[in-house]
PDB file of C-alpha atoms in Angstrom:
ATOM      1  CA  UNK A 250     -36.584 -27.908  14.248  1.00 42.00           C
ATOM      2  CA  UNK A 251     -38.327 -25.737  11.127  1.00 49.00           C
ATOM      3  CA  UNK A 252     -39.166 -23.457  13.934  1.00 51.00           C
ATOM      4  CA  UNK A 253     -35.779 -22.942  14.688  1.00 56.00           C
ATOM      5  CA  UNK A 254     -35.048 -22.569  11.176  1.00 63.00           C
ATOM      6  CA  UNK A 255     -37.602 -20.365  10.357  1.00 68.00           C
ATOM      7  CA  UNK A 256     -36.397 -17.959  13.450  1.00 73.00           C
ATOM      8  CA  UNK A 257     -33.032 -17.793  12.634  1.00 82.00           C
ATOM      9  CA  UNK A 258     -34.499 -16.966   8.881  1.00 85.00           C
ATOM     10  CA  UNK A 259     -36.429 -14.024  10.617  1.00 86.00           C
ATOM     11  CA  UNK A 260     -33.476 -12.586  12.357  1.00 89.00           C
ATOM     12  CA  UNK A 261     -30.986 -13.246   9.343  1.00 88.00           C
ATOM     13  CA  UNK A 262     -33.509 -11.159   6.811  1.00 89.00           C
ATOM     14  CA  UNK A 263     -34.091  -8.303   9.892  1.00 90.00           C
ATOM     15  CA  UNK A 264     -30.191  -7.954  10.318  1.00 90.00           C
ATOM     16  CA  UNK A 265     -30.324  -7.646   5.978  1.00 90.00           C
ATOM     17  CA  UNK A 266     -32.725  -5.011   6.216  1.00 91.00           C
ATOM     18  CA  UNK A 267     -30.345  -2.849   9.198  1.00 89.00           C
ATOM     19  CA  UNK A 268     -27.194  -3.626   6.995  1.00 87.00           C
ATOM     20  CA  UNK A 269     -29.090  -1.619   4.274  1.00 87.00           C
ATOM     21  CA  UNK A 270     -28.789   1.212   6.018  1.00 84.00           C
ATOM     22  CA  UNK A 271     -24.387   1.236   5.933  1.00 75.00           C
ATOM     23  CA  UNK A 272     -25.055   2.608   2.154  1.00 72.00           C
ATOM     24  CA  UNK A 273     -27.351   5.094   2.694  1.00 79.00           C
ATOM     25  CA  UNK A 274     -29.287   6.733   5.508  1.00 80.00           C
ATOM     26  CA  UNK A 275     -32.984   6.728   4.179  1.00 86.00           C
ATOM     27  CA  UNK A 276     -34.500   4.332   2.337  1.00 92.00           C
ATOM     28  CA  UNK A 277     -38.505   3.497   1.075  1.00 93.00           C
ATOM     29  CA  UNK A 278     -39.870   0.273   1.438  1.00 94.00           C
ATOM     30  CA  UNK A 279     -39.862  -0.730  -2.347  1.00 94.00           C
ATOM     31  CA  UNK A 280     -36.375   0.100  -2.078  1.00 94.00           C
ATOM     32  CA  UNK A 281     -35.170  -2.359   0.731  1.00 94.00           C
ATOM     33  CA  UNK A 282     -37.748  -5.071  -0.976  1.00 94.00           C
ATOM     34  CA  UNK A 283     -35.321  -4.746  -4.325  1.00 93.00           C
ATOM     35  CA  UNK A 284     -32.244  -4.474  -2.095  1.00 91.00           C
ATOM     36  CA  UNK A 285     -32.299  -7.465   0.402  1.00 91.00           C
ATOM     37  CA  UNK A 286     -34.290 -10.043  -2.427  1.00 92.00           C
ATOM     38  CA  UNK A 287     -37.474  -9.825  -0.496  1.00 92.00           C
ATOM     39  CA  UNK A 288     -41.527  -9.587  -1.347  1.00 92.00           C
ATOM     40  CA  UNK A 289     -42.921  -6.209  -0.361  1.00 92.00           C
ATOM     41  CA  UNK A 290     -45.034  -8.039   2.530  1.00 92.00           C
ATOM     42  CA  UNK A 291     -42.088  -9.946   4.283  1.00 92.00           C
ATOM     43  CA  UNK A 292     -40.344  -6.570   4.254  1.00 93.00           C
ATOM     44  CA  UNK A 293     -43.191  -4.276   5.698  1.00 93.00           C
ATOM     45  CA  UNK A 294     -43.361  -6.955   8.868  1.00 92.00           C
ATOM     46  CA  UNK A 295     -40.184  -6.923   9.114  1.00 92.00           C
ATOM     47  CA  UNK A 296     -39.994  -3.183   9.468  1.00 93.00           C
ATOM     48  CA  UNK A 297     -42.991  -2.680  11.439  1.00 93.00           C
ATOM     49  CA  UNK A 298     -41.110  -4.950  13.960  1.00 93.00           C
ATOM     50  CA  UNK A 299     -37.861  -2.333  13.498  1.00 93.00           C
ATOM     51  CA  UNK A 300     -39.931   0.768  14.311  1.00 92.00           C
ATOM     52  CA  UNK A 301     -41.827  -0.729  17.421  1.00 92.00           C
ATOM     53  CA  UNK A 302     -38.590  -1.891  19.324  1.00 91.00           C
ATOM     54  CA  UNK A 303     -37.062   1.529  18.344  1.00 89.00           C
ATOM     55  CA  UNK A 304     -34.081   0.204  15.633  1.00 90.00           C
ATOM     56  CA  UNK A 305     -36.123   1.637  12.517  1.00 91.00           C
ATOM     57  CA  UNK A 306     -38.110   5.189  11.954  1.00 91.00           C
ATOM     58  CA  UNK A 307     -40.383   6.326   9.759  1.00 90.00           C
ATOM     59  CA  UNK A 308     -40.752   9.588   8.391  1.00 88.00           C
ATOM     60  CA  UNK A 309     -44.688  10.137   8.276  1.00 86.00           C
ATOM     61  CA  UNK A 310     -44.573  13.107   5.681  1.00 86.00           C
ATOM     62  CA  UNK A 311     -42.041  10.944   2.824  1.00 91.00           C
ATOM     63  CA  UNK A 312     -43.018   7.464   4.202  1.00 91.00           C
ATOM     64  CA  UNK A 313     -39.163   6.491   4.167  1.00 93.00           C
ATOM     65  CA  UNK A 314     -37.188   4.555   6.829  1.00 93.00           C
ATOM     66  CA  UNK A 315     -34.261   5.440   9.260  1.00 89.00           C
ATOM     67  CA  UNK A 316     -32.211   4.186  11.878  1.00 86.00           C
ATOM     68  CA  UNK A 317     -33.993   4.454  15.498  1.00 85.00           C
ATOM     69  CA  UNK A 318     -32.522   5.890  18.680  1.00 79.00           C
ATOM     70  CA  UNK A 319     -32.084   2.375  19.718  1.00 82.00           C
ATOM     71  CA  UNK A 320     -29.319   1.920  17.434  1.00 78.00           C
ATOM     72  CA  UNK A 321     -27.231   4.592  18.835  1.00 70.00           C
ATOM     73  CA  UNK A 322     -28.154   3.640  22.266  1.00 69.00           C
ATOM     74  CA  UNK A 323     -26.273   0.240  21.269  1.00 72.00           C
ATOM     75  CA  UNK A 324     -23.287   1.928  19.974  1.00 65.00           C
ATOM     76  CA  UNK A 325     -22.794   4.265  22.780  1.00 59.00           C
ATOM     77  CA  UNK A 326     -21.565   1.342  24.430  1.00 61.00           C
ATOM     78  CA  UNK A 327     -18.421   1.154  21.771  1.00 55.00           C
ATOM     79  CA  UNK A 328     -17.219   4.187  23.094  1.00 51.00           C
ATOM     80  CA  UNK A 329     -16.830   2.614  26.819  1.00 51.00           C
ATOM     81  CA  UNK A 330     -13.371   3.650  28.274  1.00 46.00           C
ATOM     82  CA  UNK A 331     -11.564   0.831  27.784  1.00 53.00           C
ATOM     83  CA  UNK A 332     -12.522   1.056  23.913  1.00 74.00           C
ATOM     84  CA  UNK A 333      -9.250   1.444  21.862  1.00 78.00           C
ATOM     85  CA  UNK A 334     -11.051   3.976  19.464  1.00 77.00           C
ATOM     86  CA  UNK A 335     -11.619   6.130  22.265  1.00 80.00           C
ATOM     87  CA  UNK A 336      -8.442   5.477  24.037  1.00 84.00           C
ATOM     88  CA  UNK A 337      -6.766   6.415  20.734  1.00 88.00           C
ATOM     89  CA  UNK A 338      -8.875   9.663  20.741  1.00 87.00           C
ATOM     90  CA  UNK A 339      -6.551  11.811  21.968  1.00 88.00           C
ATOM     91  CA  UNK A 340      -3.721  10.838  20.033  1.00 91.00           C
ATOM     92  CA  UNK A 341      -5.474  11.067  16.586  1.00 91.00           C
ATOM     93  CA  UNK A 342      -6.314  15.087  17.758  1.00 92.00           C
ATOM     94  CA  UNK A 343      -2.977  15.993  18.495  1.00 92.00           C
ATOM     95  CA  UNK A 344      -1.852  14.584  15.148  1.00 93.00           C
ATOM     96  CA  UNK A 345      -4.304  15.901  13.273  1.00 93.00           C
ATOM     97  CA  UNK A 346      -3.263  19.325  14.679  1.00 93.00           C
ATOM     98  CA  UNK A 347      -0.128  19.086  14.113  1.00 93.00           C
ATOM     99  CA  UNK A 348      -0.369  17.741  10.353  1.00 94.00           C
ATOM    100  CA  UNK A 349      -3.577  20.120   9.629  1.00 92.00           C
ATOM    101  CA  UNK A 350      -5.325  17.141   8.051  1.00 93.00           C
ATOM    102  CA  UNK A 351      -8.307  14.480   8.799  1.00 92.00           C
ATOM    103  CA  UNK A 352      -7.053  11.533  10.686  1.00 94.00           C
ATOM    104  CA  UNK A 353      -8.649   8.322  10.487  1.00 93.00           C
ATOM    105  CA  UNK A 354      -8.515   4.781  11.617  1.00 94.00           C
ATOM    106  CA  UNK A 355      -9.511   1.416   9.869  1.00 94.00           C
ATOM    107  CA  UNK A 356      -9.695  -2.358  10.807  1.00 92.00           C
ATOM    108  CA  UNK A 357     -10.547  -4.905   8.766  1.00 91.00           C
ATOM    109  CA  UNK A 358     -13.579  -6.713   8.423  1.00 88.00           C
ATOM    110  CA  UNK A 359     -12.914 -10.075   5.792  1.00 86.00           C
ATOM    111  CA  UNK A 360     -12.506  -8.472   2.216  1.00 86.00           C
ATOM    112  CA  UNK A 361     -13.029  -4.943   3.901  1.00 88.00           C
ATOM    113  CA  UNK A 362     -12.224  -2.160   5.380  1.00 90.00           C
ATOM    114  CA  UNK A 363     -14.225   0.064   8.615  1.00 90.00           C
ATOM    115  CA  UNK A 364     -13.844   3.375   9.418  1.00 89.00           C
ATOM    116  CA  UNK A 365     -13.336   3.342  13.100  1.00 88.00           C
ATOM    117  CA  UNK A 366     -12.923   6.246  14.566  1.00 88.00           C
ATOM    118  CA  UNK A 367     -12.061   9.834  12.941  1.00 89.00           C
ATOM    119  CA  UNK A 368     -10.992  13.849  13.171  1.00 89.00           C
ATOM    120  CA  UNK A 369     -12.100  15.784  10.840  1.00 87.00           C
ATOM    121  CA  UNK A 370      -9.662  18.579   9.521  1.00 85.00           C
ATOM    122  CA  UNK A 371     -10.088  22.275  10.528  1.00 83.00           C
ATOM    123  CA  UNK A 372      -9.561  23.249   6.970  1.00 77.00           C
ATOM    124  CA  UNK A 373     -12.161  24.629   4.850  1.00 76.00           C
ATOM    125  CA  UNK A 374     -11.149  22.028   2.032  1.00 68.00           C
ATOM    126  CA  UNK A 375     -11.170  18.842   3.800  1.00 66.00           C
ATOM    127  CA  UNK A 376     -11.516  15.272   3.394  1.00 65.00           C
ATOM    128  CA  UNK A 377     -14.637  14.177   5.193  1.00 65.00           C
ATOM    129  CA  UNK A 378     -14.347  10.497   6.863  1.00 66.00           C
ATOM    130  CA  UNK A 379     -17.480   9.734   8.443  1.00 74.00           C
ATOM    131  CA  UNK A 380     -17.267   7.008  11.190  1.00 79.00           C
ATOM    132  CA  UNK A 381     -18.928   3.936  10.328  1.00 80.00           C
ATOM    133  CA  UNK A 382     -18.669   3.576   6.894  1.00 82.00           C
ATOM    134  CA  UNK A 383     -17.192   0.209   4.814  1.00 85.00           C
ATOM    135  CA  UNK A 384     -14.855   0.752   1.937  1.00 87.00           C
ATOM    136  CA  UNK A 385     -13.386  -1.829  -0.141  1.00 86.00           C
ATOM    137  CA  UNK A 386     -10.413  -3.166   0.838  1.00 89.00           C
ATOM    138  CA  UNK A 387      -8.826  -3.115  -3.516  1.00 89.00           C
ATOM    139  CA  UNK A 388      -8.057   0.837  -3.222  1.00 89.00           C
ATOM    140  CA  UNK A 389      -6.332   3.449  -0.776  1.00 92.00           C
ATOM    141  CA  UNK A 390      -3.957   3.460   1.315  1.00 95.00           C
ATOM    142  CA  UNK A 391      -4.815   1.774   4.681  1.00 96.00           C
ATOM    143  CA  UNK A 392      -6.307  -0.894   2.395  1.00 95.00           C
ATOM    144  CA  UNK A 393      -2.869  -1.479   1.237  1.00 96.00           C
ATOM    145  CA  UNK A 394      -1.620  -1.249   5.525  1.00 97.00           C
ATOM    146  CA  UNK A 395      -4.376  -3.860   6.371  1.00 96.00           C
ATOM    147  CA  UNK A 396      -3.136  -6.559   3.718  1.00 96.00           C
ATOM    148  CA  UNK A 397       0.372  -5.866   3.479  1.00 95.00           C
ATOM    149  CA  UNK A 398       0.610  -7.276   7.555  1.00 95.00           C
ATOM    150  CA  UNK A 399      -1.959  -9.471   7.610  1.00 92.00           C
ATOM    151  CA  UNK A 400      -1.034 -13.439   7.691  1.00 90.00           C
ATOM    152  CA  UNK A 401      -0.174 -14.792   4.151  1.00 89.00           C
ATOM    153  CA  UNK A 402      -3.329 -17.184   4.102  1.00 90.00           C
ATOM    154  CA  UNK A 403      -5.310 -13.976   5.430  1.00 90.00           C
ATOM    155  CA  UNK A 404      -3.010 -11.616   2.513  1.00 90.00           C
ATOM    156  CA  UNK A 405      -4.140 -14.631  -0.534  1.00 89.00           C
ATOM    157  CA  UNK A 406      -7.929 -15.041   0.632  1.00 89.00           C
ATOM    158  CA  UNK A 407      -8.644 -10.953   0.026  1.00 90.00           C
ATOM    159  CA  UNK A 408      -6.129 -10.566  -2.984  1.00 89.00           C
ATOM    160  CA  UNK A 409      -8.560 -14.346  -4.743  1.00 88.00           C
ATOM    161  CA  UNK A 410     -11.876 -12.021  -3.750  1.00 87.00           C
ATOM    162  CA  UNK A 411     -13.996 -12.202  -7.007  1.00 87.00           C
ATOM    163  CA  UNK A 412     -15.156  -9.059  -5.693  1.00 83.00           C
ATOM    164  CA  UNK A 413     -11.348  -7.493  -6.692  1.00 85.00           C
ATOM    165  CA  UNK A 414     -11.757  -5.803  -9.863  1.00 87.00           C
ATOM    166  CA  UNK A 415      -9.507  -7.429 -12.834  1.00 86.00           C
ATOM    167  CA  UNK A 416      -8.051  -4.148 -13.981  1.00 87.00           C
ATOM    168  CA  UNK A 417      -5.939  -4.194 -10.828  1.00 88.00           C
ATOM    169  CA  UNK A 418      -2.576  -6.321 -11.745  1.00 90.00           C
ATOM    170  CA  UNK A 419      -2.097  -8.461  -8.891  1.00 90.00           C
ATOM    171  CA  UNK A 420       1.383  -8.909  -9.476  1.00 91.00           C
ATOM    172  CA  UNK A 421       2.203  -5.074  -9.354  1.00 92.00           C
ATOM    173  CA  UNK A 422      -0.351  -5.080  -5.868  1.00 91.00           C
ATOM    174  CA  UNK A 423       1.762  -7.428  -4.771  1.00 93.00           C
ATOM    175  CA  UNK A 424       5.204  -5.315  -5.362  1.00 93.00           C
ATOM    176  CA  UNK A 425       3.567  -2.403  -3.784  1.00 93.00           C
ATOM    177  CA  UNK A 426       2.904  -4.643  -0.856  1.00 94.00           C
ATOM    178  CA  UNK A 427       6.439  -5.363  -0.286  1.00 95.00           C
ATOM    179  CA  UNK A 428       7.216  -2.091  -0.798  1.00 95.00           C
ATOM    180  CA  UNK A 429       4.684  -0.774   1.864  1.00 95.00           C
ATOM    181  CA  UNK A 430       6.312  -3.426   4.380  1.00 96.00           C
ATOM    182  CA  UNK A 431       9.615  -2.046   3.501  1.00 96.00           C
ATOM    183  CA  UNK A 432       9.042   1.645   4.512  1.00 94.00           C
ATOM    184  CA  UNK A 433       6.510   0.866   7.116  1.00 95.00           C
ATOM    185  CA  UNK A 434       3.926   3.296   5.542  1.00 96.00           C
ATOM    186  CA  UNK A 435       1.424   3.479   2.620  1.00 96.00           C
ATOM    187  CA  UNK A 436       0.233   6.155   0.134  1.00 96.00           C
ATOM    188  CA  UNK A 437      -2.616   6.551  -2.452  1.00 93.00           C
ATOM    189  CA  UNK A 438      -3.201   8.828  -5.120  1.00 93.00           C
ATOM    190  CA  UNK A 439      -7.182   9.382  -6.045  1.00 89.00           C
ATOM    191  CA  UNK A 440      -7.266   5.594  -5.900  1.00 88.00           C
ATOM    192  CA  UNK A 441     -11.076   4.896  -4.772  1.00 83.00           C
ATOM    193  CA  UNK A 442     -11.914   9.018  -4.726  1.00 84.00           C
ATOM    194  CA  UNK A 443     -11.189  11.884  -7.106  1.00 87.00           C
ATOM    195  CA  UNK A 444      -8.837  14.814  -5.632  1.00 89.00           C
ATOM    196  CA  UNK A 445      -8.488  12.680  -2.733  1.00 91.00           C
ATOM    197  CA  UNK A 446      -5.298  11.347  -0.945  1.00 94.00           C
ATOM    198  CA  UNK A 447      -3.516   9.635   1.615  1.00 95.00           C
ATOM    199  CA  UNK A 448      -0.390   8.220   3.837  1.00 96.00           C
ATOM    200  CA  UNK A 449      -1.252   5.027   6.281  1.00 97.00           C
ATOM    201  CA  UNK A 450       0.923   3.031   8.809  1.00 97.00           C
ATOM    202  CA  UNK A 451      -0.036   0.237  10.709  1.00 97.00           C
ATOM    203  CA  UNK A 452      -0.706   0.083  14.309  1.00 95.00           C
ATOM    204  CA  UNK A 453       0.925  -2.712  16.451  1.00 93.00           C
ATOM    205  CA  UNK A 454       0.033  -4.130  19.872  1.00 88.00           C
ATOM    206  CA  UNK A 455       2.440  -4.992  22.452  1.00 83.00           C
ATOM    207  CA  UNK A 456       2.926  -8.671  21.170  1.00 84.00           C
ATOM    208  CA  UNK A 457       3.372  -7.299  17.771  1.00 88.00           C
ATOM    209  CA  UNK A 458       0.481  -8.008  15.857  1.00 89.00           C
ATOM    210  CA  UNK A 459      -1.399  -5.333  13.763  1.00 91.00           C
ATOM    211  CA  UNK A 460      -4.604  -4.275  15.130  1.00 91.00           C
ATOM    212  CA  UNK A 461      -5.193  -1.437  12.805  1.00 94.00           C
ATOM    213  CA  UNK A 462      -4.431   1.252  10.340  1.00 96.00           C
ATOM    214  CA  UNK A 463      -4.134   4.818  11.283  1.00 97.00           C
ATOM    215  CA  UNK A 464      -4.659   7.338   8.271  1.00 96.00           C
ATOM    216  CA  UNK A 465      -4.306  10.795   7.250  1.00 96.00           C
ATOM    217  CA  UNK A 466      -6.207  11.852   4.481  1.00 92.00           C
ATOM    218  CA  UNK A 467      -6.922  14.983   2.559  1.00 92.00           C
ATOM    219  CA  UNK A 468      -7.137  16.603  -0.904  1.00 92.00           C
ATOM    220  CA  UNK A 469      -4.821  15.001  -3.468  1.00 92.00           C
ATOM    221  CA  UNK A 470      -3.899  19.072  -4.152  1.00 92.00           C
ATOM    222  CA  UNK A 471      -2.175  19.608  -0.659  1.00 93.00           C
ATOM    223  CA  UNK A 472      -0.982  15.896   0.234  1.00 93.00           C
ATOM    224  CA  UNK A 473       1.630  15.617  -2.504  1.00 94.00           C
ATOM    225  CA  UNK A 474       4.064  12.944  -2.684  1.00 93.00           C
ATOM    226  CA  UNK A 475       7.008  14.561  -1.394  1.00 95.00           C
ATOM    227  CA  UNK A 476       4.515  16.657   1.691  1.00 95.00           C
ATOM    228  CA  UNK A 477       3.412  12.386   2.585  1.00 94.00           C
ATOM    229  CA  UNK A 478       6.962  11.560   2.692  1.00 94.00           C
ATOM    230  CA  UNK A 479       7.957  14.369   5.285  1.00 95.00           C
ATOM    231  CA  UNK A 480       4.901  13.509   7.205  1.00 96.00           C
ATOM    232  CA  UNK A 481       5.267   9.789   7.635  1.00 95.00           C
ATOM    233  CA  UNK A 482       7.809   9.896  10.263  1.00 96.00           C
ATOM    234  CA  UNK A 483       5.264  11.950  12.597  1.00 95.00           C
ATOM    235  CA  UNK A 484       2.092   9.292  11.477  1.00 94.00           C
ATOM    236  CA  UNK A 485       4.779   6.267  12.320  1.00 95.00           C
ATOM    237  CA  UNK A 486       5.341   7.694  15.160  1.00 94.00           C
ATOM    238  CA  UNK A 487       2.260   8.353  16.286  1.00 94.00           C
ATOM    239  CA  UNK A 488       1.269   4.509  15.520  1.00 94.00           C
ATOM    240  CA  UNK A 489       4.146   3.529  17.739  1.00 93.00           C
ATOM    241  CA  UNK A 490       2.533   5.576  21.195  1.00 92.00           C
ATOM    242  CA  UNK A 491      -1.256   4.659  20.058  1.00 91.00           C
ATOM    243  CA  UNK A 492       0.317   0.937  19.940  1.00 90.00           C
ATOM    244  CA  UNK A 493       1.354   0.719  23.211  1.00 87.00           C
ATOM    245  CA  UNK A 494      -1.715   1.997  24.958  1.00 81.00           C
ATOM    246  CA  UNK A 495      -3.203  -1.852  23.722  1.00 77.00           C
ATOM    247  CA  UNK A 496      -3.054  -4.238  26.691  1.00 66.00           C
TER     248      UNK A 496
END
């Protein structure tokens, strides 16, 4: 039985030491230690176990870690056919060619938010979403998609996070929830970045429920208030055709 405990202990403090690498793409070993609460020694194992089955790298001239071939050998496989990300694909091009900005979609993951799949704008000045990353779900606009139509057990749980900073009024979050339900779409103003914004709808399968948020983004100085109001129609719909391509 402490053998079995002591396993699962092994894999649950490997997995920590992967999940450092959603912040930031290198990291030293003193660095990880401090990060995941572990001695020096537990972590070099640990990572010397990584690099031989190909999930961690090191770079022999700085001595710092990366991710291993393995790992994008594993998420190849997320982009199999029947993969809504890569179903959606298509879609999310032709809209971001016809608005001129970066299109991006979200899900969420308990008190957060993943960037699923993305387009990058052709613009010189662009908003940069790279795929992968987690983003809390307190600020922007498909944060405020991904709560507004989730249950109301699901809606209370994230909006009670201790994690949600206090200088956010709940009661006002709340309003602009209602009001986001309302028009069907949701906007943000420099919310979680500087000079950035964006316009977000929800995307519904065929039974109705919402299986993710489909964004445009882009600098705060072109998507204006009044520009995210004339473009919402085309996001919404372009939500509705990505939502029935969901079995």
């Amino acid at each position: 039985m402490e053998e079995g405990k002591s396993t699962v202990r092994a894999v649950d403090r490997a997995l920590d030491i992967l999940l450092c690498f959603t912040s930031k793409t290198d990291w030293a070993m003193t660095e990880i230690a401090e990060h995941v609460g572990l001695h020096k020694s537990t972590v070099h194992r640990m990572l010397a176990t990584l690099e031989e089955k190909g999930f961690i790298e090191r770079d022999r001239e700085t001595d710092r870690y990366h991710l291993g071939l393995k790992v994008w050998e594993l998420s190849a496989n997320l982009s199999r056919s029947d993969d809504l990300a890569t179903i959606w694909l298509p879609e999310m091009v032709r809209l971001r060619d016809q608005l001129g900005e970066t299109v991006s979609i979200y899900v969420r993951d308990g008190t957060e938010r993943i960037r699923r799949q993305a387009v990058q704008s052709n613009q010189a000045v662009r908003r940069v979403a790279p795929v992968g990353v987690r983003l809390p779900l307190y600020a922007g606009a498909s944060s405020k998609v991904l709560i507004a139509y989730s249950d109301p057990a699901t809606q209370e749980s994230i909006l009670q996070d201790p994690a949600w900073p206090s200088s956010i009024d709940i009661g006002q979050y709340k309003q602009q929830l209602q009001e986001v339900l309302a028009q069907g779409y949701a906007t943000s103003f420099e919310e979680r970045e500087e000079g950035a914004a964006a316009l977000s709808s929800p995307i519904f399968d065929r039974s109705g429920a919402m299986v993710a948020a489909l964004s445009v983004s882009g600098p705060a100085s072109r998507l204006k208030l009044a520009t995210m109001r004339d473009y919402s129609p085309v996001m919404m719909e372009a939500a509705k055709r990505m939502g029935t391509m969901t079995r």
